[in-house]
């Protein structure tokens, strides 16, 4: 069974609602396979996906490259790459052998060839093959980035490519800034989770294309997306310099469904906008906003752990934010950002909608109910504020007792020691911690014995929708409210603030539910080298029949 991907989930194909483009999508499909037949299968899939070109990672081949087979009846332009190990590649021969293979690929008739910036002078231009001069750094963004860029500009190449691993959020902005100054077609991106948005946004900043994997189980670089994700979630074919940028900031962020629901909403309404997942470490929100100012981000959803710090980054607060001191939305204004809280009304509406009716048939209310809130962050603050405002008696508990005491004092409500939570009786239980969030789906903040009939249990986590806590509560007869309803309600309110239009609510809800299919995570704690060896065993070097993964689409 294939291991779970850490990439964001994908919505269903919008075939029938999205006219196929006349020209190829600005994507280079990366094909990194050990066998010629698998390469051929994925080249055909890349052509079917209507991408601009396909990169063949010749350094992955288990046998000598057969250029006749690789280039026979090619359905789209092909790029030859032989990456060194120090640049993240797998070539096992000598440097002289590697350069010879590059020259052979050029002579054989590849449309493009990738040549590292430090050796490009030793590989002369030949025939009609176009050249990409590249620089890869899997450790950091070099201090002398602009000096490196100037040298690459002077090289005899048709496209410049720079790919680096950021250590700080500001590093991503430094690399993207290169696209503002280039005089030659340039692709400048960062790797890893923090660098993921830079891969998507290339087209909006003038790059000729971006890189993506055809096969979700063969991702040659950290943070690389699949062709399917770039096409179906982010709609890269529509990006241009007029595209408005939105996004979500948080850490972790890979689980977020916000890019799916907002981008599908933009696409449905014909809005030229792009919504990206920005991984911003705790305490770095101000650094992110300052370093990424050139992107002119129009609006941000704010999630863990930035909901409280977002308040201090805004130049204007709506009244609800001023009351709760928690913001989940930042919207650009003439003077900076306005902070809003769409969590509180979404929480209240979701809880009230989930309450069972009273014995006399009248709708249930929160008034006089005893509620316990798990957590002491921004979401917990909004939940406590909503419950107290609706007349409930609230208790707050958290693993870090000091935070729970502080929030309870601010809310003028009861504090419960974390160790005593299981014995605390309540009518309503709301989980505002990250316990049970993907990928830690086998965890629950409560013991199953704490849930019983007549109780309402809400989990603000929506990925997965049916957390272990929700399952336990349902099994013991409690009324459950999942985080998905709250998520859609607050996302819809954010959408209105972002673009001033009513969101396609039913479509957004449907793509979110489709993405939240039941998941099973198998933890793999083996060393990286052992994992790679296992992959090689799964894909034998012999030129036999195609394996089950062959030609798999994203």
Coordinates of C-alpha atoms in Angstrom, one line a residue:
X1 CA 0.0 0.0 0.0
X2 CA 1.3 3.4 -0.9
X3 CA 2.3 5.8 1.9
X4 CA 0.2 8.8 2.5
X5 CA 1.3 12.0 0.7
X6 CA 1.8 15.1 2.8
X7 CA 0.6 17.3 0.0
X8 CA -2.7 19.2 0.4
X9 CA -5.7 17.2 -0.6
X10 CA -7.1 17.8 -4.1
X11 CA -10.7 18.7 -5.2
X12 CA -12.4 16.7 -7.9
X13 CA -11.7 17.5 -11.5
X14 CA -13.8 20.3 -12.8
X15 CA -14.2 18.7 -16.3
X16 CA -17.1 20.1 -18.1
X17 CA -16.9 23.4 -16.3
X18 CA -13.5 24.5 -17.3
X19 CA -12.6 24.8 -21.0
X20 CA -9.3 23.2 -22.0
X21 CA -6.7 25.7 -22.8
X22 CA -5.5 26.3 -26.4
X23 CA -1.8 26.3 -25.3
X24 CA 0.0 24.1 -22.8
X25 CA -0.1 24.9 -19.1
X26 CA 3.1 26.6 -17.9
X27 CA 4.4 23.5 -16.1
X28 CA 7.5 21.4 -16.5
X29 CA 6.5 17.8 -15.5
X30 CA 9.4 16.2 -13.6
X31 CA 9.8 12.5 -14.4
X32 CA 12.2 10.7 -12.0
X33 CA 12.0 6.9 -12.7
X34 CA 14.6 4.1 -12.9
X35 CA 13.1 2.4 -15.9
X36 CA 12.6 3.4 -19.5
X37 CA 9.1 2.0 -19.8
X38 CA 8.0 4.0 -16.7
X39 CA 9.5 7.1 -18.2
X40 CA 7.6 6.6 -21.4
X41 CA 4.3 6.0 -19.5
X42 CA 4.8 9.3 -17.5
X43 CA 5.8 11.2 -20.6
X44 CA 2.5 10.2 -22.2
X45 CA 0.7 11.2 -19.1
X46 CA 2.4 14.6 -19.1
X47 CA 1.3 15.1 -22.7
X48 CA -2.3 14.1 -21.8
X49 CA -2.1 16.7 -19.0
X50 CA -1.2 19.4 -21.5
X51 CA 1.9 20.7 -19.9
X52 CA 4.6 22.8 -21.6
X53 CA 7.5 20.3 -21.3
X54 CA 8.7 17.3 -19.3
X55 CA 12.0 17.0 -17.5
X56 CA 13.6 13.5 -17.7
X57 CA 15.9 13.0 -14.7
X58 CA 18.5 10.8 -16.3
X59 CA 20.4 10.5 -13.0
X60 CA 17.6 8.2 -11.8
X61 CA 18.0 5.6 -14.6
X62 CA 19.2 2.2 -13.3
X63 CA 20.6 1.3 -16.7
X64 CA 22.4 3.3 -19.4
X65 CA 20.2 5.9 -21.1
X66 CA 18.8 4.6 -24.4
X67 CA 18.1 7.9 -26.2
X68 CA 16.4 6.2 -29.1
X69 CA 13.7 4.9 -26.7
X70 CA 13.5 8.1 -24.7
X71 CA 13.1 10.4 -27.7
X72 CA 11.0 8.1 -30.0
X73 CA 7.7 9.8 -31.0
X74 CA 7.9 12.3 -28.1
X75 CA 4.6 14.0 -27.7
X76 CA 6.0 17.2 -26.1
X77 CA 9.3 19.0 -25.6
X78 CA 11.7 17.1 -23.4
X79 CA 14.3 18.5 -21.0
X80 CA 17.4 16.4 -20.1
X81 CA 18.8 16.7 -16.5
X82 CA 21.6 14.7 -14.9
X83 CA 21.8 16.0 -11.4
X84 CA 24.8 15.6 -9.1
X85 CA 24.4 14.1 -5.6
X86 CA 25.4 17.4 -4.0
X87 CA 22.6 19.1 -5.9
X88 CA 20.0 16.6 -4.8
X89 CA 20.5 14.2 -7.6
X90 CA 21.4 10.5 -7.8
X91 CA 24.1 10.2 -10.5
X92 CA 26.6 7.6 -9.3
X93 CA 29.3 8.0 -11.9
X94 CA 32.2 10.4 -12.2
X95 CA 31.8 14.1 -13.0
X96 CA 33.4 13.5 -16.4
X97 CA 30.9 10.7 -17.1
X98 CA 28.0 13.0 -16.1
X99 CA 29.1 15.8 -18.4
X100 CA 29.5 13.3 -21.2
X101 CA 26.0 12.1 -20.7
X102 CA 24.8 15.7 -20.9
X103 CA 26.6 16.2 -24.2
X104 CA 25.2 12.9 -25.5
X105 CA 21.6 14.1 -24.6
X106 CA 22.2 17.3 -26.5
X107 CA 23.5 15.6 -29.6
X108 CA 20.6 13.0 -29.4
X109 CA 18.1 15.8 -29.9
X110 CA 16.6 16.8 -26.5
X111 CA 14.8 20.1 -26.8
X112 CA 16.2 21.4 -23.6
X113 CA 19.1 20.6 -21.3
X114 CA 19.8 21.7 -17.7
X115 CA 23.4 22.6 -16.9
X116 CA 24.6 23.8 -13.5
X117 CA 26.0 27.4 -13.3
X118 CA 29.5 26.3 -12.3
X119 CA 30.0 24.0 -15.4
X120 CA 28.0 25.7 -18.1
X121 CA 31.1 27.2 -19.7
X122 CA 32.5 23.7 -20.3
X123 CA 29.4 22.5 -22.1
X124 CA 29.1 24.3 -25.5
X125 CA 25.8 25.1 -27.2
X126 CA 25.0 22.6 -30.0
X127 CA 22.2 22.4 -32.5
X128 CA 18.8 23.6 -31.6
X129 CA 18.9 22.4 -27.9
X130 CA 18.0 25.3 -25.5
X131 CA 19.8 25.7 -22.2
X132 CA 18.7 26.2 -18.6
X133 CA 21.5 27.4 -16.3
X134 CA 20.6 26.1 -12.8
X135 CA 21.7 26.5 -9.2
X136 CA 20.4 24.2 -6.5
X137 CA 21.1 24.5 -2.8
X138 CA 19.4 22.0 -0.4
X139 CA 20.8 23.6 2.7
X140 CA 20.2 27.4 2.5
X141 CA 19.8 30.5 0.4
X142 CA 23.3 31.8 -0.2
X143 CA 24.2 35.2 1.3
X144 CA 25.5 36.5 -2.1
X145 CA 22.3 35.6 -3.9
X146 CA 22.3 38.6 -6.1
X147 CA 26.0 38.1 -7.1
X148 CA 25.1 34.5 -8.0
X149 CA 22.2 35.8 -10.1
X150 CA 24.4 38.3 -11.9
X151 CA 26.8 35.5 -12.9
X152 CA 24.0 33.3 -14.2
X153 CA 22.7 36.2 -16.2
X154 CA 26.0 36.3 -18.0
X155 CA 26.0 32.6 -18.9
X156 CA 25.0 31.4 -22.4
X157 CA 21.6 30.2 -21.4
X158 CA 18.0 30.7 -22.4
X159 CA 16.5 30.4 -18.9
X160 CA 17.8 30.8 -15.4
X161 CA 16.7 28.5 -12.7
X162 CA 17.4 29.0 -8.9
X163 CA 16.1 26.6 -6.3
X164 CA 17.1 26.9 -2.6
X165 CA 16.1 25.6 0.8
X166 CA 14.9 28.5 3.0
X167 CA 15.9 28.6 6.7
X168 CA 13.8 31.6 7.5
X169 CA 10.6 32.9 6.0
X170 CA 12.4 36.0 4.8
X171 CA 14.6 33.7 2.6
X172 CA 11.6 32.9 0.4
X173 CA 11.0 36.6 -0.3
X174 CA 14.6 37.1 -1.2
X175 CA 14.5 34.4 -3.8
X176 CA 11.1 35.6 -5.2
X177 CA 12.5 39.1 -5.4
X178 CA 14.9 38.0 -8.2
X179 CA 11.9 37.8 -10.5
X180 CA 11.4 41.5 -10.2
X181 CA 14.9 42.4 -11.5
X182 CA 15.6 39.7 -14.1
X183 CA 16.2 40.6 -17.8
X184 CA 16.2 37.0 -18.9
X185 CA 13.4 34.4 -18.4
X186 CA 13.9 33.1 -14.8
X187 CA 12.5 30.5 -12.5
X188 CA 13.3 31.4 -8.9
X189 CA 11.8 29.2 -6.1
X190 CA 12.3 27.7 -2.7
X191 CA 12.0 24.1 -1.6
X192 CA 10.4 22.5 1.4
X193 CA 7.0 23.3 3.0
X194 CA 8.0 26.9 3.6
X195 CA 8.9 27.3 -0.1
X196 CA 5.7 25.6 -1.5
X197 CA 3.9 28.9 -2.3
X198 CA 6.9 30.1 -4.4
X199 CA 6.5 27.1 -6.7
X200 CA 2.9 28.1 -7.4
X201 CA 3.3 31.8 -7.8
X202 CA 5.9 31.7 -10.5
X203 CA 3.5 32.5 -13.3
X204 CA 2.0 35.5 -11.5
X205 CA 5.5 36.9 -11.2
X206 CA 6.5 36.4 -14.9
X207 CA 8.4 33.1 -14.8
X208 CA 8.0 31.0 -18.0
X209 CA 6.9 27.9 -16.1
X210 CA 7.2 26.0 -12.8
X211 CA 8.1 22.5 -11.9
X212 CA 5.8 19.7 -10.7
X213 CA 5.8 15.9 -10.4
X214 CA 3.6 13.7 -12.6
X215 CA 3.7 10.9 -10.0
X216 CA 2.7 11.8 -6.4
X217 CA 4.8 8.9 -5.2
X218 CA 7.9 10.2 -6.9
X219 CA 8.6 13.7 -5.7
X220 CA 12.3 14.4 -6.5
X221 CA 12.4 17.6 -4.4
X222 CA 11.0 18.6 -1.0
X223 CA 7.8 20.7 -1.2
X224 CA 7.2 19.8 -4.9
X225 CA 3.6 19.7 -5.9
X226 CA 2.0 17.4 -8.5
X227 CA 0.8 18.6 -11.9
X228 CA -2.7 17.7 -10.8
X229 CA -2.5 20.0 -7.8
X230 CA -1.1 22.9 -9.8
X231 CA -3.9 22.5 -12.4
X232 CA -6.9 21.6 -10.2
X233 CA -6.3 23.5 -7.0
X234 CA -4.2 26.5 -8.1
X235 CA -5.2 26.9 -11.7
X236 CA -1.7 28.0 -12.8
X237 CA -2.8 28.4 -16.4
X238 CA -4.7 31.5 -15.4
X239 CA -2.0 33.3 -13.4
X240 CA -0.6 36.5 -14.7
X241 CA 0.9 39.8 -13.3
X242 CA -2.7 41.0 -12.6
X243 CA -3.5 38.1 -10.3
X244 CA -4.4 39.2 -6.8
X245 CA -2.7 37.2 -4.0
X246 CA -4.5 35.8 -1.0
X247 CA -3.5 33.1 1.4
X248 CA -3.5 31.4 4.8
X249 CA -0.7 31.7 7.4
X250 CA -0.1 29.1 10.0
X251 CA 2.2 26.3 11.2
X252 CA 1.5 23.5 10.4
X253 CA -0.3 24.4 7.2
X254 CA -0.1 21.3 5.0
X255 CA -3.5 20.0 6.3
X256 CA -5.4 23.2 5.3
X257 CA -8.3 23.0 3.0
X258 CA -8.5 26.7 2.6
X259 CA -6.6 26.8 -0.7
X260 CA -9.1 24.3 -2.2
X261 CA -12.3 26.1 -1.1
X262 CA -11.1 29.7 -1.9
X263 CA -9.5 28.9 -5.2
X264 CA -12.5 26.9 -6.4
X265 CA -14.6 29.9 -5.4
X266 CA -12.4 32.3 -7.3
X267 CA -12.5 30.1 -10.3
X268 CA -16.3 29.7 -10.2
X269 CA -16.9 33.4 -10.1
X270 CA -14.2 34.2 -12.7
X271 CA -12.0 36.2 -10.2
X272 CA -8.4 36.6 -11.2
X273 CA -7.0 35.6 -7.8
X274 CA -4.8 33.0 -6.2
X275 CA -4.9 31.7 -2.6
X276 CA -1.7 30.1 -1.2
X277 CA -0.7 28.2 2.0
X278 CA 2.1 30.1 3.7
X279 CA 3.9 28.2 6.4
X280 CA 4.9 30.9 8.9
X281 CA 6.6 29.7 12.1
X282 CA 5.4 31.0 15.4
X283 CA 6.5 34.5 16.2
X284 CA 7.3 35.3 12.6
X285 CA 4.1 36.8 11.3
X286 CA 5.5 40.3 11.3
X287 CA 8.6 39.1 9.5
X288 CA 6.4 37.5 6.9
X289 CA 4.3 40.5 6.3
X290 CA 7.3 42.8 6.0
X291 CA 9.4 40.6 3.8
X292 CA 6.6 39.6 1.4
X293 CA 5.2 43.2 1.0
X294 CA 6.2 43.2 -2.7
X295 CA 3.5 40.5 -3.3
X296 CA 0.9 43.0 -2.3
X297 CA -1.1 40.3 -0.5
X298 CA -4.8 41.4 -0.4
X299 CA -6.0 39.2 2.4
X300 CA -5.0 36.4 4.7
X301 CA -6.8 33.7 6.7
X302 CA -5.0 33.3 10.0
X303 CA -4.7 30.0 11.8
X304 CA -2.6 28.3 14.6
X305 CA -0.4 29.8 16.0
X306 CA -1.0 33.4 14.8
X307 CA -4.6 34.3 15.8
X308 CA -3.5 36.4 18.7
X309 CA -0.4 38.0 17.1
X310 CA -2.4 38.9 14.0
X311 CA -4.3 41.5 16.2
X312 CA -1.0 43.3 16.7
X313 CA -0.1 43.4 13.0
X314 CA -3.3 45.2 12.0
X315 CA -3.8 49.0 11.7
X316 CA -7.5 48.6 12.2
X317 CA -9.6 46.2 14.4
X318 CA -13.2 45.3 14.0
X319 CA -15.2 45.5 17.3
X320 CA -15.3 41.7 17.7
X321 CA -11.5 41.5 17.4
X322 CA -11.1 44.3 20.0
X323 CA -13.3 42.3 22.3
X324 CA -11.8 38.8 21.8
X325 CA -8.2 39.9 21.1
X326 CA -8.2 37.1 18.4
X327 CA -8.3 37.5 14.7
X328 CA -8.5 34.9 12.0
X329 CA -8.7 37.3 9.0
X330 CA -6.5 40.1 7.7
X331 CA -7.8 42.3 4.9
X332 CA -5.6 44.9 3.1
X333 CA -6.7 48.5 3.5
X334 CA -5.1 51.8 2.4
X335 CA -3.3 52.0 5.7
X336 CA -2.3 48.4 6.2
X337 CA -4.4 45.5 7.3
X338 CA -7.8 45.3 9.0
X339 CA -8.2 42.4 11.5
X340 CA -11.5 40.5 11.6
X341 CA -12.9 37.5 13.5
X342 CA -15.1 35.2 11.4
X343 CA -14.5 32.4 13.9
X344 CA -16.9 33.6 16.6
X345 CA -20.1 33.8 14.6
X346 CA -19.2 30.6 12.8
X347 CA -18.7 28.8 16.1
X348 CA -21.9 30.1 17.5
X349 CA -23.9 29.2 14.4
X350 CA -22.4 25.7 14.2
X351 CA -23.0 25.0 17.9
X352 CA -26.6 26.2 17.9
X353 CA -27.4 24.3 14.7
X354 CA -26.0 21.1 16.3
X355 CA -27.9 21.5 19.6
X356 CA -30.7 19.0 20.1
X357 CA -34.2 20.4 20.5
X358 CA -35.7 20.9 23.9
X359 CA -38.2 18.4 25.3
X360 CA -41.1 20.7 24.3
X361 CA -39.8 20.8 20.7
X362 CA -38.4 24.4 20.9
X363 CA -34.9 24.9 19.5
X364 CA -32.1 24.3 21.9
X365 CA -30.1 27.2 23.3
X366 CA -26.7 27.7 24.9
X367 CA -28.1 29.7 27.8
X368 CA -27.4 28.2 31.2
X369 CA -25.4 25.3 29.6
X370 CA -22.2 24.1 31.3
X371 CA -19.4 24.1 28.7
X372 CA -15.7 23.1 28.9
X373 CA -13.2 24.5 26.4
X374 CA -10.0 22.5 25.7
X375 CA -7.2 24.9 24.7
X376 CA -6.1 28.4 25.4
X377 CA -5.1 29.8 22.0
X378 CA -6.9 32.1 19.6
X379 CA -9.6 29.6 18.7
X380 CA -10.3 28.8 22.4
X381 CA -10.5 32.6 23.0
X382 CA -13.2 33.0 20.3
X383 CA -15.1 29.9 21.5
X384 CA -15.1 31.0 25.1
X385 CA -16.2 34.5 24.1
X386 CA -19.0 33.1 22.0
X387 CA -20.3 30.7 24.7
X388 CA -20.2 33.3 27.5
X389 CA -22.0 35.8 25.3
X390 CA -24.7 33.2 24.7
X391 CA -25.2 32.7 28.4
X392 CA -23.2 29.5 29.0
X393 CA -21.1 28.7 32.1
X394 CA -17.6 28.2 30.8
X395 CA -14.5 26.3 32.1
X396 CA -11.2 26.5 30.3
X397 CA -8.4 23.9 30.5
X398 CA -5.1 23.5 28.7
X399 CA -2.0 21.4 28.8
X400 CA 0.0 24.6 29.7
X401 CA -1.9 25.5 32.9
X402 CA -0.6 29.0 33.0
X403 CA -2.2 29.9 29.7
X404 CA -5.5 28.4 30.7
X405 CA -5.4 30.4 34.0
X406 CA -4.6 33.6 32.1
X407 CA -7.4 33.1 29.5
X408 CA -9.9 32.2 32.2
X409 CA -9.1 35.3 34.1
X410 CA -9.5 37.5 31.0
X411 CA -12.9 35.8 30.2
X412 CA -13.9 36.0 33.9
X413 CA -14.8 32.3 33.9
X414 CA -13.6 29.1 35.6
X415 CA -10.2 27.4 35.1
X416 CA -9.9 23.6 35.3
X417 CA -6.5 21.9 35.8
X418 CA -5.7 19.7 32.7
X419 CA -5.3 16.7 34.9
X420 CA -8.8 17.1 36.2
X421 CA -10.6 17.6 32.9
X422 CA -11.8 14.0 32.6
X423 CA -13.7 14.3 35.9
X424 CA -15.3 17.6 35.0
X425 CA -19.0 17.4 34.1
X426 CA -20.3 19.5 31.3
X427 CA -23.2 19.7 28.8
X428 CA -20.9 21.0 26.0
X429 CA -17.3 20.1 25.2
X430 CA -15.3 22.0 22.6
X431 CA -11.8 20.9 21.5
X432 CA -9.7 23.9 20.4
X433 CA -6.4 22.1 20.6
X434 CA -4.6 20.5 17.7
X435 CA -4.8 17.0 19.3
X436 CA -6.2 14.7 16.6
X437 CA -5.3 16.9 13.7
X438 CA -3.9 15.2 10.6
X439 CA -1.4 13.5 10.6
X440 CA -1.8 12.6 14.3
X441 CA -5.3 11.1 13.7
X442 CA -5.0 8.4 16.4
X443 CA -4.9 10.9 19.2
X444 CA -7.8 12.4 21.3
X445 CA -7.7 15.1 24.0
X446 CA -10.3 13.2 26.1
X447 CA -10.9 9.6 27.2
X448 CA -13.9 8.0 25.5
X449 CA -15.5 7.5 28.9
X450 CA -15.9 11.3 29.2
X451 CA -18.5 11.3 26.5
X452 CA -22.1 10.3 27.1
X453 CA -25.7 10.7 25.9
X454 CA -27.2 14.2 26.2
X455 CA -23.8 15.8 25.8
X456 CA -22.7 18.0 22.8
X457 CA -19.2 17.5 21.6
X458 CA -17.6 19.8 19.1
X459 CA -14.1 19.5 17.6
X460 CA -12.8 22.6 15.8
X461 CA -10.4 20.4 13.8
X462 CA -11.8 19.7 10.3
X463 CA -9.0 17.5 8.9
X464 CA -10.0 14.8 9.4
X465 CA -13.7 15.7 9.8
X466 CA -14.3 12.7 11.9
X467 CA -11.5 13.0 14.5
X468 CA -11.0 10.3 17.1
X469 CA -12.8 12.5 19.6
X470 CA -15.8 12.8 17.3
X471 CA -15.9 9.1 16.8
X472 CA -15.7 8.4 20.6
X473 CA -18.5 10.9 21.3
X474 CA -20.7 9.5 18.6
X475 CA -20.2 5.9 19.8
X476 CA -21.2 6.9 23.3
X477 CA -24.4 8.6 22.2
X478 CA -23.3 12.3 22.4
X479 CA -24.5 14.8 19.8
X480 CA -21.5 15.8 17.7
X481 CA -20.6 18.9 15.8
X482 CA -17.6 18.6 13.4
X483 CA -15.1 21.3 12.5
X484 CA -16.1 21.2 8.9
X485 CA -19.3 23.2 9.3
X486 CA -17.5 25.9 11.3
X487 CA -14.7 25.9 8.8
X488 CA -17.0 26.5 5.8
X489 CA -19.0 29.2 7.6
X490 CA -15.9 31.2 8.6
X491 CA -14.3 30.6 5.1
X492 CA -17.5 32.0 3.5
X493 CA -17.4 35.1 5.6
X494 CA -13.7 35.6 4.8
X495 CA -14.5 35.2 1.1
X496 CA -17.0 38.0 1.3
X497 CA -14.4 40.2 3.0
X498 CA -11.7 39.3 0.5
X499 CA -13.6 39.9 -2.8
X500 CA -16.9 41.6 -1.9
X501 CA -19.0 38.8 -3.5
X502 CA -21.2 36.0 -2.3
X503 CA -19.2 32.7 -2.3
X504 CA -20.5 29.6 -4.1
X505 CA -21.2 28.0 -0.7
X506 CA -22.5 24.6 -1.9
X507 CA -19.6 24.1 -4.2
X508 CA -17.1 25.1 -1.5
X509 CA -18.7 22.7 1.0
X510 CA -18.7 19.8 -1.6
X511 CA -15.1 20.1 -2.6
X512 CA -14.1 20.2 1.1
X513 CA -16.1 17.1 1.9
X514 CA -14.7 15.3 -1.2
X515 CA -11.2 16.2 0.0
X516 CA -11.8 14.9 3.5
X517 CA -12.0 11.2 2.5
X518 CA -11.2 8.8 5.3
X519 CA -7.4 8.7 5.8
X520 CA -5.1 6.1 7.2
X521 CA -1.6 7.2 8.1
X522 CA 1.2 4.7 8.4
X523 CA 4.2 6.2 10.3
X524 CA 7.6 5.4 8.8
X525 CA 10.4 6.0 11.2
X526 CA 13.1 4.4 9.0
X527 CA 16.2 6.4 8.1
X528 CA 16.1 8.3 4.8
X529 CA 18.7 6.0 3.1
X530 CA 16.7 2.9 4.1
X531 CA 13.5 4.4 2.6
X532 CA 15.3 5.1 -0.6
X533 CA 16.6 1.6 -0.8
X534 CA 13.1 0.2 -0.3
X535 CA 11.9 2.4 -3.2
X536 CA 14.6 1.0 -5.5
X537 CA 13.4 -2.5 -4.6
X538 CA 9.8 -1.6 -5.3
X539 CA 11.0 -0.5 -8.8
X540 CA 13.3 -3.1 -10.2
X541 CA 16.1 -2.2 -12.6
X542 CA 15.0 -4.8 -15.2
X543 CA 13.1 -3.6 -18.2
X544 CA 10.0 -5.8 -17.4
X545 CA 6.3 -5.0 -17.6
X546 CA 5.0 -1.7 -16.2
X547 CA 4.4 -1.8 -12.4
X548 CA 1.2 -0.6 -10.8
X549 CA 2.5 2.9 -10.2
X550 CA 3.3 3.5 -13.9
X551 CA 1.7 6.6 -15.4
X552 CA -0.1 7.4 -12.2
X553 CA -1.7 10.8 -12.4
X554 CA -1.5 13.4 -9.7

